[in-house]
């Protein structure tokens, strides 16, 4: 028990330590940004520090936090729906080849329609509401999750299924004890992608449907040609996505992928 | 009384007949080797006998309490530690966690794994240790019947010998019966009481030879002499290395 906690702590430590590399990358981006700012001036591209200050200011006047919360909540709602529906349908289709063959062309069509078209349609059907945003997210991200789940089921090690069956596992326990773990390995990366799209689509839908949230704030910044504010909102949205991703999905993924760490030779752990 | 009896088993994959008229019996505590060239249908027989495949025809009677299987590949769950892999059958039969640990540890030790290996993941183990883990997993529930489906084919000669000794010792200690599938005649002579030869096209059991003495009691020279005698003087074994599985109809 204590050993398990220590192991988790040490992995958390390693992860935080690897954050320095991420920070270095961000600093490089900021340097390029600064160069762009110095070349084109504040009106086209405000300096990174200016943007950060603006974001800080937005965070500290109360309304911004509400808007961020609203957008995050909408994105999470759409994401949760698409995760549940995508995984359920994907697993079902993975186990049933006929369903899979039927669903592939449908998926191609859905994926081929740009999210913006769905937003327009949803706006016509449901007006500018939270439902429009959720529905657009659902349609835009479910296929990715679905494909991840299908992939997980179809590429699972059938030898392990036979092994479990020999030792007395029926179909249900073969799924929960042996297949689920392999499916999760494919679903989680898909969920990370889907979460990112959820935020993007949520903001886009808000902007177009004029449904408030960060998208609405962006629309206002655009109409007032306030590029500093616009960039600040973008930075805040990215921050929110980062917090959700690393607070929600990455820990689960790290827990599931623990055995892969063991495969890495000593010294190149990171 | 026999623990496993197959009578006139036949099977086809997608209309292509691979087995026909397979009849065999295995008694309590008896280790029976099934030899035949690659592709002759040995694995299919084991899978049918263990209930993994529904045969197209024939009858199966199992009167053992519990079976287990060691496959050609270790088939360990990569995300679970050695201890969890060995304890997996116990988990399936709903043993409490605490007794599971103790039983898995004991089975691991009997299979020649070190206590330090219990917390490792399969990727950290060598091929031999993985197969030891698979053997420990098979024996952890104290089965009275074990299927071995060419378990040591992928191992080098020295390791193979050690694994065969492990099987011989465990069979003697736990007195389980076994169907030991192999295409290595030497291995069959070392581990079994009786050798069945599968027809090279899976059309029935071509014949059987009972071996003198108990598996653990035979010395190397006798085993080697027996193998030579079978290969040079016994028509039953004439075709054992002959089939080219690519040309099978
Ligand atoms: N799942 C399967 N589907 C179709 N053909 C199979 C399947 N399993 C085995 N076969 C075929 O059945 C024959 C016997 O296979 P197998 O029992 O694995 O032979 P062995 O174990 O003696 O090498 C082979 O020709 C093989 O191609
Ligand atoms: Mg085989």
Short mmCIF file of C-alpha atoms and ligand atoms in Angstrom, two decimals:
data_model
loop_
_atom_site.label_atom_id
_atom_site.label_comp_id
_atom_site.label_asym_id
_atom_site.label_seq_id
_atom_site.Cartn_x
_atom_site.Cartn_y
_atom_site.Cartn_z
CA UNK A 1 0.00 0.00 0.00
CA UNK A 2 2.68 2.47 1.07
CA UNK A 3 4.93 1.22 -1.72
CA UNK A 4 2.15 1.83 -4.25
CA UNK A 5 1.70 5.39 -2.97
CA UNK A 6 5.45 6.01 -3.14
CA UNK A 7 5.54 4.66 -6.68
CA UNK A 8 2.74 7.04 -7.68
CA UNK A 9 4.49 9.95 -6.00
CA UNK A 10 7.72 9.19 -7.80
CA UNK A 11 5.89 9.03 -11.12
CA UNK A 12 4.19 12.34 -10.36
CA UNK A 13 7.60 13.80 -9.54
CA UNK A 14 9.01 12.56 -12.83
CA UNK A 15 6.03 14.05 -14.67
CA UNK A 16 6.46 17.44 -12.98
CA UNK A 17 10.18 17.35 -13.70
CA UNK A 18 9.44 16.68 -17.38
CA UNK A 19 7.32 19.85 -17.22
CA UNK A 20 10.55 21.87 -17.54
CA UNK A 21 10.91 20.64 -21.10
CA UNK A 22 7.35 21.73 -21.83
CA UNK A 23 8.06 25.11 -20.28
CA UNK A 24 11.16 25.48 -22.46
CA UNK A 25 9.03 24.78 -25.53
CA UNK A 26 6.51 27.41 -24.44
CA UNK A 27 9.32 29.93 -23.92
CA UNK A 28 10.54 29.25 -27.46
CA UNK A 29 7.02 29.93 -28.75
CA UNK A 30 6.87 33.13 -26.70
CA UNK A 31 10.20 34.24 -28.17
CA UNK A 32 8.94 33.76 -31.73
CA UNK A 33 5.75 35.58 -30.79
CA UNK A 34 7.76 38.46 -29.34
CA UNK A 35 9.79 38.64 -32.56
CA UNK A 36 6.54 38.80 -34.54
CA UNK A 37 5.31 41.53 -32.23
CA UNK A 38 8.45 43.58 -32.72
CA UNK A 39 8.21 43.20 -36.49
CA UNK A 40 4.50 44.05 -36.91
CA UNK A 41 3.60 46.17 -33.90
CA UNK A 42 1.02 45.96 -31.15
CA UNK A 43 -2.01 46.48 -33.36
CA UNK A 44 -1.43 43.32 -35.41
CA UNK A 45 0.26 41.18 -32.75
CA UNK A 46 0.42 42.31 -29.14
CA UNK A 47 3.41 41.18 -27.08
CA UNK A 48 3.08 37.96 -25.07
CA UNK A 49 3.45 39.88 -21.81
CA UNK A 50 0.64 42.23 -22.80
CA UNK A 51 -1.55 39.25 -23.59
CA UNK A 52 -0.74 37.57 -20.29
CA UNK A 53 -1.53 40.78 -18.45
CA UNK A 54 -4.83 41.02 -20.28
CA UNK A 55 -5.65 37.41 -19.42
CA UNK A 56 -4.77 38.05 -15.77
CA UNK A 57 -7.01 41.11 -15.76
CA UNK A 58 -9.86 39.14 -17.34
CA UNK A 59 -9.51 36.40 -14.76
CA UNK A 60 -9.68 38.87 -11.93
CA UNK A 61 -12.79 40.66 -13.03
CA UNK A 62 -15.49 38.15 -12.14
CA UNK A 63 -17.43 37.82 -15.38
CA UNK A 64 -14.56 36.14 -17.24
CA UNK A 65 -14.46 33.25 -14.84
CA UNK A 66 -18.16 32.67 -15.35
CA UNK A 67 -17.73 32.69 -19.11
CA UNK A 68 -14.83 30.23 -18.91
CA UNK A 69 -16.84 28.04 -16.62
CA UNK A 70 -19.78 28.10 -18.98
CA UNK A 71 -17.67 27.11 -21.98
CA UNK A 72 -15.79 24.44 -20.03
CA UNK A 73 -19.02 23.02 -18.75
CA UNK A 74 -20.52 22.90 -22.23
CA UNK A 75 -17.38 21.32 -23.65
CA UNK A 76 -17.32 18.76 -20.85
CA UNK A 77 -20.98 17.96 -21.29
CA UNK A 78 -20.56 17.35 -25.00
CA UNK A 79 -17.37 15.44 -24.32
CA UNK A 80 -18.97 13.22 -21.68
CA UNK A 81 -21.89 12.46 -23.99
CA UNK A 82 -19.60 11.63 -26.88
CA UNK A 83 -17.35 9.51 -24.65
CA UNK A 84 -20.26 7.43 -23.35
CA UNK A 85 -22.00 7.08 -26.70
CA UNK A 86 -18.78 6.60 -28.68
CA UNK A 87 -17.43 3.90 -26.38
CA UNK A 88 -20.74 2.06 -26.13
CA UNK A 89 -21.37 2.06 -29.89
CA UNK A 90 -17.71 1.37 -30.70
CA UNK A 91 -17.50 -1.65 -28.41
CA UNK A 92 -20.79 -3.00 -29.77
CA UNK A 93 -19.65 -2.51 -33.36
CA UNK A 94 -16.22 -3.99 -32.61
CA UNK A 95 -17.83 -7.22 -31.45
CA UNK A 96 -20.23 -7.34 -34.38
CA UNK A 97 -18.49 -7.32 -37.77
CA UNK A 98 -21.77 -6.74 -39.64
CA UNK A 99 -22.52 -3.58 -37.64
CA UNK A 100 -18.96 -2.43 -38.20
CA UNK A 101 -19.24 -2.82 -41.95
CA UNK A 102 -22.52 -0.90 -41.91
CA UNK A 103 -21.18 1.89 -39.72
CA UNK A 104 -17.93 2.61 -41.57
CA UNK A 105 -19.49 4.48 -44.53
CA UNK A 106 -21.81 6.37 -42.17
CA UNK A 107 -18.78 7.42 -40.18
CA UNK A 108 -16.95 8.55 -43.30
CA UNK A 109 -19.90 10.75 -44.20
CA UNK A 110 -20.20 12.22 -40.70
CA UNK A 111 -16.47 12.89 -40.52
CA UNK A 112 -16.56 14.44 -44.01
CA UNK A 113 -19.10 17.10 -43.02
CA UNK A 114 -17.24 20.06 -41.49
CA UNK A 115 -18.28 20.87 -37.88
CA UNK A 116 -19.30 24.33 -39.01
CA UNK A 117 -22.04 22.82 -41.18
CA UNK A 118 -23.39 20.97 -38.15
CA UNK A 119 -23.40 24.21 -36.19
CA UNK A 120 -25.51 25.88 -38.88
CA UNK A 121 -27.90 22.94 -38.97
CA UNK A 122 -28.16 22.72 -35.19
CA UNK A 123 -28.81 26.46 -35.00
CA UNK A 124 -31.68 26.09 -37.43
CA UNK A 125 -33.10 23.17 -35.49
CA UNK A 126 -32.52 24.24 -31.90
CA UNK A 127 -31.77 27.94 -32.06
CA UNK A 128 -28.82 29.50 -30.25
CA UNK A 129 -28.79 27.35 -27.15
CA UNK A 130 -26.61 25.10 -25.04
CA UNK A 131 -28.20 22.18 -26.86
CA UNK A 132 -26.80 23.42 -30.16
CA UNK A 133 -23.31 23.52 -28.70
CA UNK A 134 -23.61 20.09 -27.08
CA UNK A 135 -25.01 18.50 -30.21
CA UNK A 136 -22.27 19.93 -32.40
CA UNK A 137 -19.61 18.65 -30.03
CA UNK A 138 -21.29 15.28 -29.94
CA UNK A 139 -21.32 14.92 -33.71
CA UNK A 140 -17.82 16.26 -34.15
CA UNK A 141 -16.10 14.09 -31.55
CA UNK A 142 -18.06 10.84 -31.29
CA UNK A 143 -16.56 9.30 -34.44
CA UNK A 144 -13.03 9.59 -33.04
CA UNK A 145 -14.00 7.85 -29.80
CA UNK A 146 -16.02 5.27 -31.72
CA UNK A 147 -13.07 4.41 -33.94
CA UNK A 148 -10.78 4.15 -30.90
CA UNK A 149 -13.14 1.69 -29.22
CA UNK A 150 -13.57 -0.34 -32.41
CA UNK A 151 -9.81 -0.46 -32.85
CA UNK A 152 -9.42 -1.61 -29.25
CA UNK A 153 -11.89 -4.45 -29.68
CA UNK A 154 -10.68 -5.66 -33.06
CA UNK A 155 -6.97 -5.53 -32.29
CA UNK A 156 -7.30 -7.16 -28.87
CA UNK A 157 -5.21 -10.25 -28.22
CA UNK A 158 -7.59 -13.13 -28.86
CA UNK A 159 -5.10 -15.51 -27.32
CA UNK A 160 -5.83 -13.85 -23.98
CA UNK A 161 -9.55 -14.40 -24.55
CA UNK A 162 -8.95 -18.12 -25.08
CA UNK A 163 -6.71 -18.19 -22.02
CA UNK A 164 -9.41 -16.61 -19.85
CA UNK A 165 -11.99 -19.00 -21.26
CA UNK A 166 -9.86 -22.02 -20.37
CA UNK A 167 -9.70 -20.74 -16.81
CA UNK A 168 -13.46 -20.47 -16.65
CA UNK A 169 -14.34 -16.92 -17.69
CA UNK A 170 -17.64 -16.50 -19.53
CA UNK A 171 -18.16 -13.83 -22.21
CA UNK A 172 -18.93 -11.09 -19.68
CA UNK A 173 -15.84 -11.64 -17.57
CA UNK A 174 -13.68 -12.07 -20.66
CA UNK A 175 -14.82 -8.56 -21.51
CA UNK A 176 -14.40 -6.99 -18.08
CA UNK A 177 -11.18 -8.77 -17.07
CA UNK A 178 -9.30 -9.06 -20.34
CA UNK A 179 -10.74 -7.01 -23.21
CA UNK A 180 -11.72 -3.83 -21.35
CA UNK A 181 -8.16 -3.10 -20.42
CA UNK A 182 -6.98 -3.43 -24.02
CA UNK A 183 -9.88 -1.32 -25.28
CA UNK A 184 -9.08 1.41 -22.74
CA UNK A 185 -5.56 1.56 -24.13
CA UNK A 186 -6.99 2.58 -27.50
CA UNK A 187 -9.86 4.70 -26.20
CA UNK A 188 -7.86 7.02 -23.97
CA UNK A 189 -5.74 8.63 -26.73
CA UNK A 190 -8.96 9.06 -28.69
CA UNK A 191 -10.52 10.72 -25.64
CA UNK A 192 -7.62 13.15 -25.40
CA UNK A 193 -8.22 14.12 -29.03
CA UNK A 194 -11.96 14.34 -28.47
CA UNK A 195 -11.53 16.57 -25.44
CA UNK A 196 -9.40 18.99 -27.45
CA UNK A 197 -11.96 19.09 -30.23
CA UNK A 198 -14.72 19.56 -27.69
CA UNK A 199 -13.20 22.84 -26.54
CA UNK A 200 -12.53 24.01 -30.08
CA UNK A 201 -15.98 23.14 -31.31
CA UNK A 202 -17.62 24.60 -28.19
CA UNK A 203 -15.96 27.97 -28.74
CA UNK A 204 -16.68 27.90 -32.45
CA UNK A 205 -20.32 27.05 -31.87
CA UNK A 206 -20.64 29.74 -29.22
CA UNK A 207 -19.11 32.30 -31.55
CA UNK A 208 -21.37 31.44 -34.45
CA UNK A 209 -24.53 30.84 -32.47
CA UNK A 210 -23.81 33.87 -30.33
CA UNK A 211 -24.44 31.69 -27.29
CA UNK A 212 -22.19 33.50 -24.80
CA UNK A 213 -19.20 31.82 -23.17
CA UNK A 214 -15.66 32.30 -24.44
CA UNK A 215 -16.92 32.19 -28.03
CA UNK A 216 -19.24 35.09 -27.34
CA UNK A 217 -16.42 37.06 -25.71
CA UNK A 218 -14.23 36.38 -28.72
CA UNK A 219 -16.97 37.66 -31.02
CA UNK A 220 -17.15 40.87 -29.00
CA UNK A 221 -13.37 41.30 -29.06
CA UNK A 222 -13.46 40.88 -32.83
CA UNK A 223 -16.18 43.45 -33.34
CA UNK A 224 -14.20 45.91 -31.22
CA UNK A 225 -10.95 44.99 -33.00
CA UNK A 226 -9.43 44.30 -29.57
CA UNK A 227 -6.77 41.79 -30.55
CA UNK A 228 -5.15 41.75 -27.10
CA UNK A 229 -8.41 40.63 -25.54
CA UNK A 230 -8.98 38.06 -28.28
CA UNK A 231 -5.55 36.53 -27.72
CA UNK A 232 -6.09 36.62 -23.95
CA UNK A 233 -9.31 34.65 -24.36
CA UNK A 234 -7.54 32.11 -26.55
CA UNK A 235 -4.84 31.74 -23.90
CA UNK A 236 -7.46 31.22 -21.19
CA UNK A 237 -9.31 28.62 -23.24
CA UNK A 238 -6.07 26.71 -23.84
CA UNK A 239 -5.35 26.88 -20.12
CA UNK A 240 -8.78 25.48 -19.30
CA UNK A 241 -8.27 22.60 -21.74
CA UNK A 242 -4.84 21.91 -20.25
CA UNK A 243 -6.24 21.81 -16.72
CA UNK A 244 -9.04 19.45 -17.67
CA UNK A 245 -6.81 17.17 -19.74
CA UNK A 246 -4.07 16.83 -17.15
CA UNK A 247 -6.48 16.72 -14.25
CA UNK A 248 -8.88 14.21 -15.73
CA UNK A 249 -7.56 11.98 -18.50
CA UNK A 250 -3.78 11.88 -18.19
CA UNK A 251 -3.77 10.45 -14.63
CA UNK A 252 -6.03 7.60 -15.74
CA UNK A 253 -3.83 6.99 -18.75
CA UNK A 254 -0.68 7.01 -16.62
CA UNK A 255 -2.27 4.48 -14.28
CA UNK A 256 -3.18 2.17 -17.19
CA UNK A 257 0.17 2.50 -18.94
CA UNK A 258 2.27 1.75 -15.88
CA UNK A 259 3.48 -1.54 -17.29
CA UNK A 260 4.85 0.21 -20.39
CA UNK A 261 7.18 2.22 -18.17
CA UNK A 262 8.58 -1.04 -16.87
CA UNK A 263 9.54 -1.99 -20.43
CA UNK A 264 11.78 1.04 -20.82
CA UNK A 265 15.45 0.43 -20.12
CA UNK A 266 16.97 2.18 -17.15
CA UNK A 267 18.32 5.63 -17.84
CA UNK A 268 15.93 6.59 -20.62
CA UNK A 269 12.85 6.55 -18.43
CA UNK A 270 11.59 9.83 -19.80
CA UNK B 1 -11.61 -44.68 -14.96
CA UNK B 2 -10.68 -42.12 -17.59
CA UNK B 3 -10.67 -38.38 -16.89
CA UNK B 4 -10.98 -37.38 -20.51
CA UNK B 5 -12.41 -39.35 -23.35
CA UNK B 6 -12.94 -38.21 -26.91
CA UNK B 7 -14.82 -40.41 -29.29
CA UNK B 8 -14.93 -40.01 -33.06
CA UNK B 9 -14.29 -36.28 -32.94
CA UNK B 10 -14.34 -34.52 -36.28
CA UNK B 11 -13.88 -30.89 -37.13
CA UNK B 12 -13.72 -28.60 -40.14
CA UNK B 13 -12.64 -24.98 -40.46
CA UNK B 14 -14.71 -23.18 -43.10
CA UNK B 15 -15.63 -26.42 -44.83
CA UNK B 16 -12.04 -27.75 -44.83
CA UNK B 17 -11.87 -30.93 -42.79
CA UNK B 18 -8.93 -30.91 -40.41
CA UNK B 19 -9.89 -33.72 -38.02
CA UNK B 20 -11.78 -36.96 -38.46
CA UNK B 21 -12.50 -39.89 -36.17
CA UNK B 22 -10.29 -38.86 -33.25
CA UNK B 23 -10.76 -41.23 -30.34
CA UNK B 24 -8.61 -41.16 -27.23
CA UNK B 25 -8.76 -41.70 -23.48
CA UNK B 26 -6.63 -40.38 -20.67
CA UNK B 27 -6.74 -41.83 -17.17
CA UNK B 28 -6.11 -40.23 -13.78
CA UNK B 29 -2.51 -39.24 -13.16
CA UNK B 30 -1.50 -40.25 -16.66
CA UNK B 31 0.60 -37.97 -18.88
CA UNK B 32 -0.15 -38.67 -22.52
CA UNK B 33 1.91 -37.12 -25.30
CA UNK B 34 0.26 -36.37 -28.60
CA UNK B 35 2.76 -36.07 -31.43
CA UNK B 36 2.27 -35.24 -35.07
CA UNK B 37 3.74 -32.91 -37.64
CA UNK B 38 2.99 -29.22 -37.61
CA UNK B 39 -0.45 -28.46 -39.03
CA UNK B 40 -1.84 -31.95 -38.44
CA UNK B 41 -4.49 -30.65 -36.03
CA UNK B 42 -2.97 -31.20 -32.59
CA UNK B 43 -3.90 -27.78 -31.20
CA UNK B 44 -7.39 -28.17 -32.55
CA UNK B 45 -7.77 -31.44 -30.61
CA UNK B 46 -6.63 -29.76 -27.38
CA UNK B 47 -8.95 -26.80 -27.91
CA UNK B 48 -11.88 -29.10 -28.60
CA UNK B 49 -11.12 -31.23 -25.56
CA UNK B 50 -10.85 -28.14 -23.34
CA UNK B 51 -14.10 -26.72 -24.68
CA UNK B 52 -12.64 -23.75 -26.56
CA UNK B 53 -13.91 -25.05 -29.90
CA UNK B 54 -17.21 -26.80 -30.51
CA UNK B 55 -16.42 -29.89 -32.63
CA UNK B 56 -18.48 -30.60 -35.72
CA UNK B 57 -19.05 -34.19 -34.66
CA UNK B 58 -18.16 -36.66 -31.94
CA UNK B 59 -18.56 -36.92 -28.20
CA UNK B 60 -16.47 -35.57 -25.35
CA UNK B 61 -16.68 -36.84 -21.77
CA UNK B 62 -14.75 -34.96 -19.11
CA UNK B 63 -14.79 -36.31 -15.59
CA UNK B 64 -11.95 -34.27 -14.16
CA UNK B 65 -12.72 -31.58 -11.57
CA UNK B 66 -10.75 -28.72 -13.02
CA UNK B 67 -8.52 -28.21 -16.03
CA UNK B 68 -5.85 -25.71 -17.00
CA UNK B 69 -3.81 -25.06 -20.12
CA UNK B 70 -0.29 -23.97 -20.98
CA UNK B 71 -0.21 -22.50 -24.46
CA UNK B 72 2.60 -22.32 -26.98
CA UNK B 73 2.99 -18.61 -26.24
CA UNK B 74 2.85 -17.65 -22.54
CA UNK B 75 -0.33 -15.57 -23.04
CA UNK B 76 0.30 -13.38 -20.01
CA UNK B 77 -1.62 -10.16 -19.54
CA UNK B 78 1.01 -7.47 -20.21
CA UNK B 79 -0.60 -4.96 -17.85
CA UNK B 80 -0.58 -7.31 -14.86
CA UNK B 81 2.36 -8.28 -12.68
CA UNK B 82 3.64 -11.83 -12.44
CA UNK B 83 1.72 -12.27 -9.20
CA UNK B 84 -1.51 -10.98 -10.70
CA UNK B 85 -1.06 -13.16 -13.78
CA UNK B 86 -0.51 -16.26 -11.69
CA UNK B 87 -3.46 -15.36 -9.46
CA UNK B 88 -5.78 -14.73 -12.42
CA UNK B 89 -7.49 -18.18 -12.37
CA UNK B 90 -8.08 -17.73 -8.63
CA UNK B 91 -9.60 -14.33 -9.29
CA UNK B 92 -11.91 -15.92 -11.85
CA UNK B 93 -13.00 -18.53 -9.34
CA UNK B 94 -13.61 -15.73 -6.80
CA UNK B 95 -10.97 -16.53 -4.21
CA UNK B 96 -10.46 -13.71 -1.74
CA UNK B 97 -7.49 -11.46 -2.40
CA UNK B 98 -5.52 -12.57 0.63
CA UNK B 99 -5.51 -16.31 -0.13
CA UNK B 100 -4.79 -15.43 -3.76
CA UNK B 101 -1.50 -13.79 -2.85
CA UNK B 102 -0.31 -16.70 -0.79
CA UNK B 103 -1.33 -19.28 -3.41
CA UNK B 104 0.26 -17.30 -6.25
CA UNK B 105 3.47 -16.98 -4.28
CA UNK B 106 3.58 -20.71 -3.60
CA UNK B 107 2.84 -21.60 -7.23
CA UNK B 108 5.52 -19.18 -8.42
CA UNK B 109 8.06 -20.73 -6.12
CA UNK B 110 7.16 -24.24 -7.26
CA UNK B 111 7.66 -23.10 -10.87
CA UNK B 112 11.13 -21.80 -10.04
CA UNK B 113 10.38 -18.08 -9.97
CA UNK B 114 12.09 -15.90 -7.38
CA UNK B 115 10.09 -13.82 -4.88
CA UNK B 116 11.64 -10.71 -6.47
CA UNK B 117 10.00 -11.60 -9.80
CA UNK B 118 6.46 -11.45 -8.40
CA UNK B 119 6.14 -7.69 -8.78
CA UNK B 120 7.56 -7.57 -12.31
CA UNK B 121 5.58 -7.12 -15.49
CA UNK B 122 5.85 -9.74 -18.28
CA UNK B 123 7.88 -7.34 -20.46
CA UNK B 124 10.61 -7.44 -17.84
CA UNK B 125 10.94 -11.23 -17.96
CA UNK B 126 12.98 -13.52 -20.20
CA UNK B 127 11.22 -16.08 -22.38
CA UNK B 128 11.88 -18.87 -19.93
CA UNK B 129 10.56 -16.90 -16.96
CA UNK B 130 7.41 -16.03 -18.89
CA UNK B 131 6.77 -19.69 -19.59
CA UNK B 132 7.45 -20.47 -15.92
CA UNK B 133 4.82 -17.88 -15.04
CA UNK B 134 2.37 -19.53 -17.43
CA UNK B 135 3.05 -22.90 -15.82
CA UNK B 136 2.58 -21.44 -12.34
CA UNK B 137 -0.72 -19.89 -13.49
CA UNK B 138 -1.88 -23.25 -14.82
CA UNK B 139 -1.00 -25.08 -11.61
CA UNK B 140 -2.16 -22.49 -9.08
CA UNK B 141 -5.69 -23.90 -8.89
CA UNK B 142 -4.37 -27.44 -8.33
CA UNK B 143 -6.06 -28.83 -11.45
CA UNK B 144 -6.34 -32.56 -11.94
CA UNK B 145 -5.98 -32.20 -15.70
CA UNK B 146 -3.59 -29.98 -17.63
CA UNK B 147 -3.36 -29.36 -21.36
CA UNK B 148 0.09 -28.49 -22.67
CA UNK B 149 0.01 -27.22 -26.25
CA UNK B 150 3.63 -27.28 -27.47
CA UNK B 151 4.60 -25.09 -24.52
CA UNK B 152 8.36 -25.17 -25.01
CA UNK B 153 8.76 -24.98 -28.78
CA UNK B 154 10.06 -21.42 -28.66
CA UNK B 155 12.70 -22.10 -26.00
CA UNK B 156 16.33 -23.10 -26.55
CA UNK B 157 17.48 -26.66 -25.88
CA UNK B 158 18.89 -26.19 -22.38
CA UNK B 159 15.88 -24.21 -21.19
CA UNK B 160 13.52 -26.73 -22.75
CA UNK B 161 15.13 -29.49 -20.69
CA UNK B 162 14.70 -27.54 -17.47
CA UNK B 163 11.05 -26.84 -18.28
CA UNK B 164 10.40 -30.49 -19.08
CA UNK B 165 11.91 -31.44 -15.74
CA UNK B 166 9.62 -28.91 -14.09
CA UNK B 167 6.57 -30.50 -15.73
CA UNK B 168 7.70 -34.01 -14.81
CA UNK B 169 8.28 -33.00 -11.19
CA UNK B 170 4.96 -31.14 -10.86
CA UNK B 171 3.03 -33.98 -12.45
CA UNK B 172 4.59 -36.40 -10.01
CA UNK B 173 3.99 -34.12 -7.02
CA UNK B 174 0.48 -32.92 -7.81
CA UNK B 175 -0.41 -36.11 -9.70
CA UNK B 176 -2.41 -34.38 -12.41
CA UNK B 177 -3.20 -36.06 -15.70
CA UNK B 178 -2.08 -34.26 -18.83
CA UNK B 179 -2.40 -34.14 -22.57
CA UNK B 180 1.03 -32.97 -23.66
CA UNK B 181 1.13 -31.87 -27.28
CA UNK B 182 4.46 -31.63 -29.02
CA UNK B 183 6.09 -32.29 -32.37
CA UNK B 184 9.37 -33.15 -30.67
CA UNK B 185 9.62 -36.91 -30.18
CA UNK B 186 12.42 -36.55 -27.65
CA UNK B 187 10.22 -34.31 -25.51
CA UNK B 188 7.32 -36.76 -25.78
CA UNK B 189 9.52 -39.63 -24.58
CA UNK B 190 10.88 -37.58 -21.68
CA UNK B 191 7.62 -36.35 -20.19
CA UNK B 192 4.95 -38.95 -20.87
CA UNK B 193 3.67 -42.38 -19.90
CA UNK B 194 2.20 -43.02 -23.32
CA UNK B 195 2.61 -41.53 -26.79
CA UNK B 196 -0.23 -41.08 -29.25
CA UNK B 197 0.68 -40.41 -32.87
CA UNK B 198 -1.79 -38.32 -34.82
CA UNK B 199 -2.34 -39.23 -38.44
CA UNK B 200 -0.41 -36.69 -40.51
CA UNK B 201 -3.65 -35.42 -42.08
CA UNK B 202 -5.66 -35.57 -38.88
CA UNK B 203 -7.57 -38.68 -39.96
CA UNK B 204 -7.67 -40.39 -36.59
CA UNK B 205 -5.00 -41.50 -34.14
CA UNK B 206 -2.50 -43.56 -36.14
CA UNK B 207 -1.33 -45.55 -33.13
CA UNK B 208 0.08 -45.46 -29.62
CA UNK B 209 3.19 -46.67 -27.78
CA UNK B 210 3.41 -47.17 -24.04
CA UNK B 211 6.75 -46.21 -22.53
CA UNK B 212 8.50 -48.23 -19.85
CA UNK B 213 8.82 -46.73 -16.36
CA UNK B 214 7.84 -43.38 -14.96
CA UNK B 215 8.76 -40.13 -16.76
CA UNK B 216 11.14 -38.93 -14.04
CA UNK B 217 13.03 -42.23 -13.88
CA UNK B 218 14.39 -42.40 -17.45
CA UNK B 219 18.00 -41.48 -18.08
CA UNK B 220 19.25 -39.52 -21.08
CA UNK B 221 20.85 -42.48 -22.84
CA UNK B 222 17.68 -44.54 -22.60
CA UNK B 223 15.57 -41.65 -23.92
CA UNK B 224 17.89 -41.13 -26.84
CA UNK B 225 18.00 -44.84 -27.64
CA UNK B 226 14.22 -45.01 -27.50
CA UNK B 227 13.96 -42.09 -29.93
CA UNK B 228 16.36 -43.75 -32.37
CA UNK B 229 14.46 -47.01 -32.09
CA UNK B 230 11.18 -45.24 -32.86
CA UNK B 231 12.54 -43.27 -35.78
CA UNK B 232 14.49 -46.05 -37.45
CA UNK B 233 12.60 -49.19 -36.59
CA UNK B 234 8.97 -48.25 -35.95
CA UNK B 235 6.70 -47.62 -38.97
CA UNK B 236 4.32 -45.60 -36.75
CA UNK B 237 6.86 -42.79 -36.56
CA UNK B 238 7.94 -42.97 -40.20
CA UNK B 239 5.91 -39.95 -41.28
CA UNK B 240 6.32 -37.79 -38.26
CA UNK B 241 8.70 -35.31 -39.85
CA UNK B 242 7.30 -35.63 -43.34
CA UNK B 243 4.32 -33.37 -43.79
CA UNK B 244 4.81 -30.05 -45.52
CA UNK B 245 2.01 -28.03 -43.94
CA UNK B 246 1.91 -25.62 -46.90
CA UNK B 247 0.78 -28.44 -49.19
CA UNK B 248 -2.11 -29.55 -46.98
CA UNK B 249 -5.33 -29.72 -48.99
N1 LIG C 1 -9.07 -20.81 -36.43
C1 LIG C 1 -8.76 -21.49 -37.57
N2 LIG C 1 -9.37 -21.17 -38.73
C2 LIG C 1 -9.08 -21.83 -39.86
N3 LIG C 1 -8.20 -22.83 -39.96
C3 LIG C 1 -7.55 -23.20 -38.83
C4 LIG C 1 -7.79 -22.55 -37.58
N4 LIG C 1 -7.01 -23.13 -36.64
C5 LIG C 1 -6.31 -24.08 -37.28
N5 LIG C 1 -6.63 -24.15 -38.60
C6 LIG C 1 -6.09 -25.10 -39.58
O1 LIG C 1 -6.28 -26.39 -39.06
C7 LIG C 1 -5.14 -27.19 -39.32
C8 LIG C 1 -4.64 -27.76 -38.01
O2 LIG C 1 -4.18 -26.71 -37.20
P1 LIG C 1 -3.57 -26.93 -35.75
O3 LIG C 1 -4.56 -27.70 -34.93
O4 LIG C 1 -3.16 -25.62 -35.24
O5 LIG C 1 -2.29 -27.84 -36.07
P2 LIG C 1 -1.05 -28.16 -35.13
O6 LIG C 1 -1.32 -27.66 -33.76
O7 LIG C 1 -0.90 -29.65 -35.20
O8 LIG C 1 0.14 -27.50 -35.74
C9 LIG C 1 -4.12 -26.32 -40.01
O9 LIG C 1 -4.14 -26.62 -41.38
C10 LIG C 1 -4.60 -24.93 -39.77
O10 LIG C 1 -4.32 -24.13 -40.88
MG1 LIG C 2 -0.35 -26.09 -32.63
#
